[in-house]
mmCIF file with all atom_site columns, C-alpha atoms in Angstrom:
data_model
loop_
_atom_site.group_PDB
_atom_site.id
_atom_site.type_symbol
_atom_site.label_atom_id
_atom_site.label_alt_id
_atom_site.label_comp_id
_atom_site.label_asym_id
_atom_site.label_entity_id
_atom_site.label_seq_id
_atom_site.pdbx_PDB_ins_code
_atom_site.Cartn_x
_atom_site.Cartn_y
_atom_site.Cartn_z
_atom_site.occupancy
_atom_site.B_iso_or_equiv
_atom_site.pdbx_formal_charge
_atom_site.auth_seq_id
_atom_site.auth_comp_id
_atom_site.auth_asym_id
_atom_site.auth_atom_id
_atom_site.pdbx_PDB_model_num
ATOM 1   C CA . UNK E 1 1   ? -0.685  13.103  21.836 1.00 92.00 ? 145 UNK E CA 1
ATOM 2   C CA . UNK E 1 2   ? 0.109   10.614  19.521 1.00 97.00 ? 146 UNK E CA 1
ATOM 3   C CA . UNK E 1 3   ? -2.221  9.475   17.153 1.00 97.00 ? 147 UNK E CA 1
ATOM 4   C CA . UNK E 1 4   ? -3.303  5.616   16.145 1.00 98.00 ? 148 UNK E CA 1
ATOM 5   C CA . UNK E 1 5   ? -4.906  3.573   14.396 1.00 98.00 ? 149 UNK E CA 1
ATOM 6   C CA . UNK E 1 6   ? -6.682  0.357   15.659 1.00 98.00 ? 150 UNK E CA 1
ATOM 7   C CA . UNK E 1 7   ? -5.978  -2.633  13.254 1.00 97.00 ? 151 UNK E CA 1
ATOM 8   C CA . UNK E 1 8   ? -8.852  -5.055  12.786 1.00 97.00 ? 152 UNK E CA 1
ATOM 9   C CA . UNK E 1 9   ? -8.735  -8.398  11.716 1.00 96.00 ? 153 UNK E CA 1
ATOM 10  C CA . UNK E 1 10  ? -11.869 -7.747  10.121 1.00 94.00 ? 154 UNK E CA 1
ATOM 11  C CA . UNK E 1 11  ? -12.093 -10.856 7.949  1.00 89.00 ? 155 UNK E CA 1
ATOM 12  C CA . UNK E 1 12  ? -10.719 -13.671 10.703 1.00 87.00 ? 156 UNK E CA 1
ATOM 13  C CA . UNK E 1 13  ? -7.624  -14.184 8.436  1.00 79.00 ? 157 UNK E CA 1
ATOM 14  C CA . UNK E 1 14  ? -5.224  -16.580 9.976  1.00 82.00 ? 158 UNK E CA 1
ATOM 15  C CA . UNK E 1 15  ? -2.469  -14.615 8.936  1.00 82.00 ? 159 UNK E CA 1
ATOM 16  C CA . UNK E 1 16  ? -3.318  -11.441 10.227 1.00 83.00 ? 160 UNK E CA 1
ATOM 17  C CA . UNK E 1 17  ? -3.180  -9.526  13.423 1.00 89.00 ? 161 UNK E CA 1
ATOM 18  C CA . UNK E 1 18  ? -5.423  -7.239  14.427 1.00 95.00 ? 162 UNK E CA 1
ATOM 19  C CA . UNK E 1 19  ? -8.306  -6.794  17.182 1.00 97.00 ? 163 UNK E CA 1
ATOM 20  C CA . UNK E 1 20  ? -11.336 -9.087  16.333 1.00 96.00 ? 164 UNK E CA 1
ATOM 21  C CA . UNK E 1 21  ? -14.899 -7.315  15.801 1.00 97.00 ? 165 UNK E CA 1
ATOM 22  C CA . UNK E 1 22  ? -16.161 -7.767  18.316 1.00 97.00 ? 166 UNK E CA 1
ATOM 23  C CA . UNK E 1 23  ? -13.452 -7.002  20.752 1.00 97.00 ? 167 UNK E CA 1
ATOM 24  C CA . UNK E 1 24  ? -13.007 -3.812  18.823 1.00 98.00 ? 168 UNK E CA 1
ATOM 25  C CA . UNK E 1 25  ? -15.711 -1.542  20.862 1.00 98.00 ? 169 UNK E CA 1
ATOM 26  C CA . UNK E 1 26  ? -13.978 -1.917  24.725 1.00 98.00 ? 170 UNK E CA 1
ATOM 27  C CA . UNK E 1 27  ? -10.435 -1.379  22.997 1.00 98.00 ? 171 UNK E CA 1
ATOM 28  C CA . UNK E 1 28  ? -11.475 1.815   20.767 1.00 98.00 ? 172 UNK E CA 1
ATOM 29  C CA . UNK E 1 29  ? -12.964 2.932   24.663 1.00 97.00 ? 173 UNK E CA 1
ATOM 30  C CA . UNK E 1 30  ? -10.659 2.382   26.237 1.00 98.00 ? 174 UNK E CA 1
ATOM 31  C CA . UNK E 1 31  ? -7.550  3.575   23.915 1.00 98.00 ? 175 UNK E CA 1
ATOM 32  C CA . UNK E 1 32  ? -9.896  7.039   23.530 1.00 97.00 ? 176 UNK E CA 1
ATOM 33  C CA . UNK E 1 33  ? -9.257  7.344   27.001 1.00 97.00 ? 177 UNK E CA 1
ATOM 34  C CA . UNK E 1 34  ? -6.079  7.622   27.178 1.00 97.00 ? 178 UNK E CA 1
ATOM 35  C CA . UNK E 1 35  ? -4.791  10.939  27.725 1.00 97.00 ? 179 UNK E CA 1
ATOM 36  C CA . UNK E 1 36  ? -1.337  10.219  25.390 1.00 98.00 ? 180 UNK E CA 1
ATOM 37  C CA . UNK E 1 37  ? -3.068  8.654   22.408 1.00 97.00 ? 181 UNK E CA 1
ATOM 38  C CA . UNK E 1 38  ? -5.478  10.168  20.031 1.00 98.00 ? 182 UNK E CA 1
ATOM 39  C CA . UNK E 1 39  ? -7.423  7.741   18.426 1.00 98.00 ? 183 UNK E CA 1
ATOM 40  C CA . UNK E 1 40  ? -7.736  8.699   14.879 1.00 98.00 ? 184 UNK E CA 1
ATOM 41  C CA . UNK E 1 41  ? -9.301  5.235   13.449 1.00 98.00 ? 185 UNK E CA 1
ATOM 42  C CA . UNK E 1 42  ? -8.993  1.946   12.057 1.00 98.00 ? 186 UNK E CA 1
ATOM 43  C CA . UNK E 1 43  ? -6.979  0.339   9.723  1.00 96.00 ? 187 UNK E CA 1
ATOM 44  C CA . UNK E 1 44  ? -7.593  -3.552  8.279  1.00 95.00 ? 188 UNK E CA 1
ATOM 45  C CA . UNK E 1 45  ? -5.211  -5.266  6.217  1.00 89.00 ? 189 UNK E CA 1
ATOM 46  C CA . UNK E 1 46  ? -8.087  -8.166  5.003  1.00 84.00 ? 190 UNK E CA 1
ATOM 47  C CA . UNK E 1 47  ? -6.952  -11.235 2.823  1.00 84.00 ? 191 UNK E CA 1
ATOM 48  C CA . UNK E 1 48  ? -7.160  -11.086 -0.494 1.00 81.00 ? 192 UNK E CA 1
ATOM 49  C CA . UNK E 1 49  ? -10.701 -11.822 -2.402 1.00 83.00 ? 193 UNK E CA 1
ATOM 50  C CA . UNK E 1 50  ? -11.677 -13.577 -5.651 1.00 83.00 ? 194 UNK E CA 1
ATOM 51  C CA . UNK E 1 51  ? -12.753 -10.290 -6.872 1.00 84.00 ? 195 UNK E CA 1
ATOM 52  C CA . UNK E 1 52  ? -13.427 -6.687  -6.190 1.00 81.00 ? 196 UNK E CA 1
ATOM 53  C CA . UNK E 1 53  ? -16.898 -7.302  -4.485 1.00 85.00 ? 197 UNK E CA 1
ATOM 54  C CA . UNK E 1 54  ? -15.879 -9.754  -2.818 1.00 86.00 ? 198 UNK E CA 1
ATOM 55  C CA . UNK E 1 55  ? -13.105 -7.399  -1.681 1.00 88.00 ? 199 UNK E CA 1
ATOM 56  C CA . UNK E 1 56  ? -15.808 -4.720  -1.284 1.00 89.00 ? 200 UNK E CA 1
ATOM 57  C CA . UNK E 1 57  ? -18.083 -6.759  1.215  1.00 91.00 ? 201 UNK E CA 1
ATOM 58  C CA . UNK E 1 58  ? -14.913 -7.078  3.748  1.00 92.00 ? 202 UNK E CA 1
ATOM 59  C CA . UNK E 1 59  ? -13.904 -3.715  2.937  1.00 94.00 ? 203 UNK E CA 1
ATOM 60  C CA . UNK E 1 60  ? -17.583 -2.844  3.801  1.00 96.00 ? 204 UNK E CA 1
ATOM 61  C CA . UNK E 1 61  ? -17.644 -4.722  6.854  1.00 96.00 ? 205 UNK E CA 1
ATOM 62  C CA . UNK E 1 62  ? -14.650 -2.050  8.224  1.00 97.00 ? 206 UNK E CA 1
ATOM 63  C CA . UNK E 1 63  ? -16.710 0.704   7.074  1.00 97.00 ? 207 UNK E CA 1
ATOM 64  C CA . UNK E 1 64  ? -19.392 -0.552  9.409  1.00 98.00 ? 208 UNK E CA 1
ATOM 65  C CA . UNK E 1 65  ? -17.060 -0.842  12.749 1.00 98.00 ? 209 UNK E CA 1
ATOM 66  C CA . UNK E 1 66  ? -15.607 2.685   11.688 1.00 98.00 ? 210 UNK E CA 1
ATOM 67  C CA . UNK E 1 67  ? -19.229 3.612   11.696 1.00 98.00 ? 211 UNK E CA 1
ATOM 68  C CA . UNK E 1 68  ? -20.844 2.003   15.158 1.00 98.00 ? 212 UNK E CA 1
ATOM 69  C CA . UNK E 1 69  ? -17.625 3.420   16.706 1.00 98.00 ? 213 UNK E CA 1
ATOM 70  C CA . UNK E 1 70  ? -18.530 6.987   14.994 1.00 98.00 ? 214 UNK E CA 1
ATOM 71  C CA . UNK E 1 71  ? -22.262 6.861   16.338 1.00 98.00 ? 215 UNK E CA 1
ATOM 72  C CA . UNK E 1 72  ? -21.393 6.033   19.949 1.00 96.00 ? 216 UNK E CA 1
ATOM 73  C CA . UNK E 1 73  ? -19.329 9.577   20.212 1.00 97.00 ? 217 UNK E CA 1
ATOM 74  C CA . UNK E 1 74  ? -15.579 8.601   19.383 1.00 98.00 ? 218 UNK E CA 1
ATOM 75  C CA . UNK E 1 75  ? -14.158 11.753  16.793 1.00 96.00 ? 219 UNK E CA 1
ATOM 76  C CA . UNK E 1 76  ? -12.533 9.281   14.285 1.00 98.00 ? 220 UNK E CA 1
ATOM 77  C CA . UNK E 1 77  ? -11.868 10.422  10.765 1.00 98.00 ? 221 UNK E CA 1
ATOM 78  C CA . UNK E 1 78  ? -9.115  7.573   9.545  1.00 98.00 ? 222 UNK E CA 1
ATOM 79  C CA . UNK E 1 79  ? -10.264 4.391   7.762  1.00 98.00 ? 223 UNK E CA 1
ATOM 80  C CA . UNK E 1 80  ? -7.223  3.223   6.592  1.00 96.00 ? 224 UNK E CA 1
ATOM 81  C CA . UNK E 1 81  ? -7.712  0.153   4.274  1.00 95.00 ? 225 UNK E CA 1
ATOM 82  C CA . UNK E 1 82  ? -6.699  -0.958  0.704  1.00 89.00 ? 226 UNK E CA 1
ATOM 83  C CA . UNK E 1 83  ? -3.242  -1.290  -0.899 1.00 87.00 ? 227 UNK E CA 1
ATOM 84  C CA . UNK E 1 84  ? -1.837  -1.204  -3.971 1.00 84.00 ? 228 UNK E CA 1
ATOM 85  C CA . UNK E 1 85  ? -4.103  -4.553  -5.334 1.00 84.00 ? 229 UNK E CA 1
ATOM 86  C CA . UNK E 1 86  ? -7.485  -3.199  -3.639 1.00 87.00 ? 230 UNK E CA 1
ATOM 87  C CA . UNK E 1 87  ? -7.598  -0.035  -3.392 1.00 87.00 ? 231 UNK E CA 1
ATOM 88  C CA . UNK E 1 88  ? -10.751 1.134   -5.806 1.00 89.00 ? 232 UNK E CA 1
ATOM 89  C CA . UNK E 1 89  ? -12.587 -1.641  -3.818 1.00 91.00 ? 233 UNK E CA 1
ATOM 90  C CA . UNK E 1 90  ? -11.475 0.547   -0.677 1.00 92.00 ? 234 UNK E CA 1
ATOM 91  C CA . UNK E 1 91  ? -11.955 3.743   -1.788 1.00 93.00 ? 235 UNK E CA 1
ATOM 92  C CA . UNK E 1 92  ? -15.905 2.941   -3.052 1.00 92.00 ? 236 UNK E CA 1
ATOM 93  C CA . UNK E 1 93  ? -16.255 1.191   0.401  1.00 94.00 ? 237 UNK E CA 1
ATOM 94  C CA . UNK E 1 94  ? -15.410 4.543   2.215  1.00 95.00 ? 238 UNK E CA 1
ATOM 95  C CA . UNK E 1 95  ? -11.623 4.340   2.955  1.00 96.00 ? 239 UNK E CA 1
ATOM 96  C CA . UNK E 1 96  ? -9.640  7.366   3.370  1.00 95.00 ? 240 UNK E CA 1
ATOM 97  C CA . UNK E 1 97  ? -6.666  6.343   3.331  1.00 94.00 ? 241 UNK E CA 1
ATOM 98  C CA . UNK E 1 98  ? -5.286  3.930   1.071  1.00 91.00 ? 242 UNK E CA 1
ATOM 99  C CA . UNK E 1 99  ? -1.316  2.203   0.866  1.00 88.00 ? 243 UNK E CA 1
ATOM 100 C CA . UNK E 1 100 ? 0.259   1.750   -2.356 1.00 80.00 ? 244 UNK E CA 1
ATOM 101 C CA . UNK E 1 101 ? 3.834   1.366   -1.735 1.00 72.00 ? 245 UNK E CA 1
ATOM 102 C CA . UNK E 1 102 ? 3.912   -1.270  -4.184 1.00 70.00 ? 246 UNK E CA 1
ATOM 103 C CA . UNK E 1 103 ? 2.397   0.449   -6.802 1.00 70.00 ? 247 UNK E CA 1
ATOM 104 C CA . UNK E 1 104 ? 5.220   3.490   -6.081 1.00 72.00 ? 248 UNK E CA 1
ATOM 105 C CA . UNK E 1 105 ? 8.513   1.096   -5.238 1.00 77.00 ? 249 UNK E CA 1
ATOM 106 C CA . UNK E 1 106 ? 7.207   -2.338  -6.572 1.00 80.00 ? 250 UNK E CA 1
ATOM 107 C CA . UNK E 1 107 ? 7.337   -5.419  -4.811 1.00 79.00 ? 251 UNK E CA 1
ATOM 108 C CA . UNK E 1 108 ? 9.313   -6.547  -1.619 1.00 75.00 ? 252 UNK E CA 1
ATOM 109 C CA . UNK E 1 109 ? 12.826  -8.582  -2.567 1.00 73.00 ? 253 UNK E CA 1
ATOM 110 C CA . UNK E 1 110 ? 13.000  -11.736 -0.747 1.00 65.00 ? 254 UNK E CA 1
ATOM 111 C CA . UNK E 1 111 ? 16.642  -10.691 0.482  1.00 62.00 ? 255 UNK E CA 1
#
């Protein structure tokens, strides 16, 4: 099977796709069901923060879908969230996987 992610839009940000909240628990049910897909987890890309705890509290807020989902029977172990410009704010809100492609390759050209 292949295996996904669910991306939230765990912060509301205009600018961002994603499943809302509180749409989150029929989709993660009913991708789980599917007999191609694995469901491995979520993944949230949230707008940036003034600072880290601020950037905490959303990242905490994915921790806390990750974990509902967990305690009503779903097998995930993936909570993909933080980048390059986040990701110790990630990591001490539970993420376990983080992206730093910018931190590797640098920034995106505008070409």
């Amino acid at each position: 099977p292949l295996q996904v992610c669910l991306q939230v839009n765990v912060d509301g940000g205009l600018t961002k796709s994603g499943v809302s909240p509180d749409e989150l628990p029929a989709l993660a049910q009913a991708v789980a069901a599917l007999p191609r897909l694995q469901l491995r987890g979520l993944m949230c890309i949230p707008d940036p923060q003034e600072d880290a705890e601020a950037m905490r509290a959303v990242f905490l807020r994915a921790r806390a879908l990750y974990d509902a989902l967990r305690a009503h029977g779903l097998p995930l172990d993936t909570l993909s969230m933080g980048m390059s410009g986040d990701l110790e704010a990630a990591i001490a809100a539970g993420s376990t996987m983080v992206r730093v492609g910018t931190a590797i390759f640098g920034g995106r050209s505008s070409v």
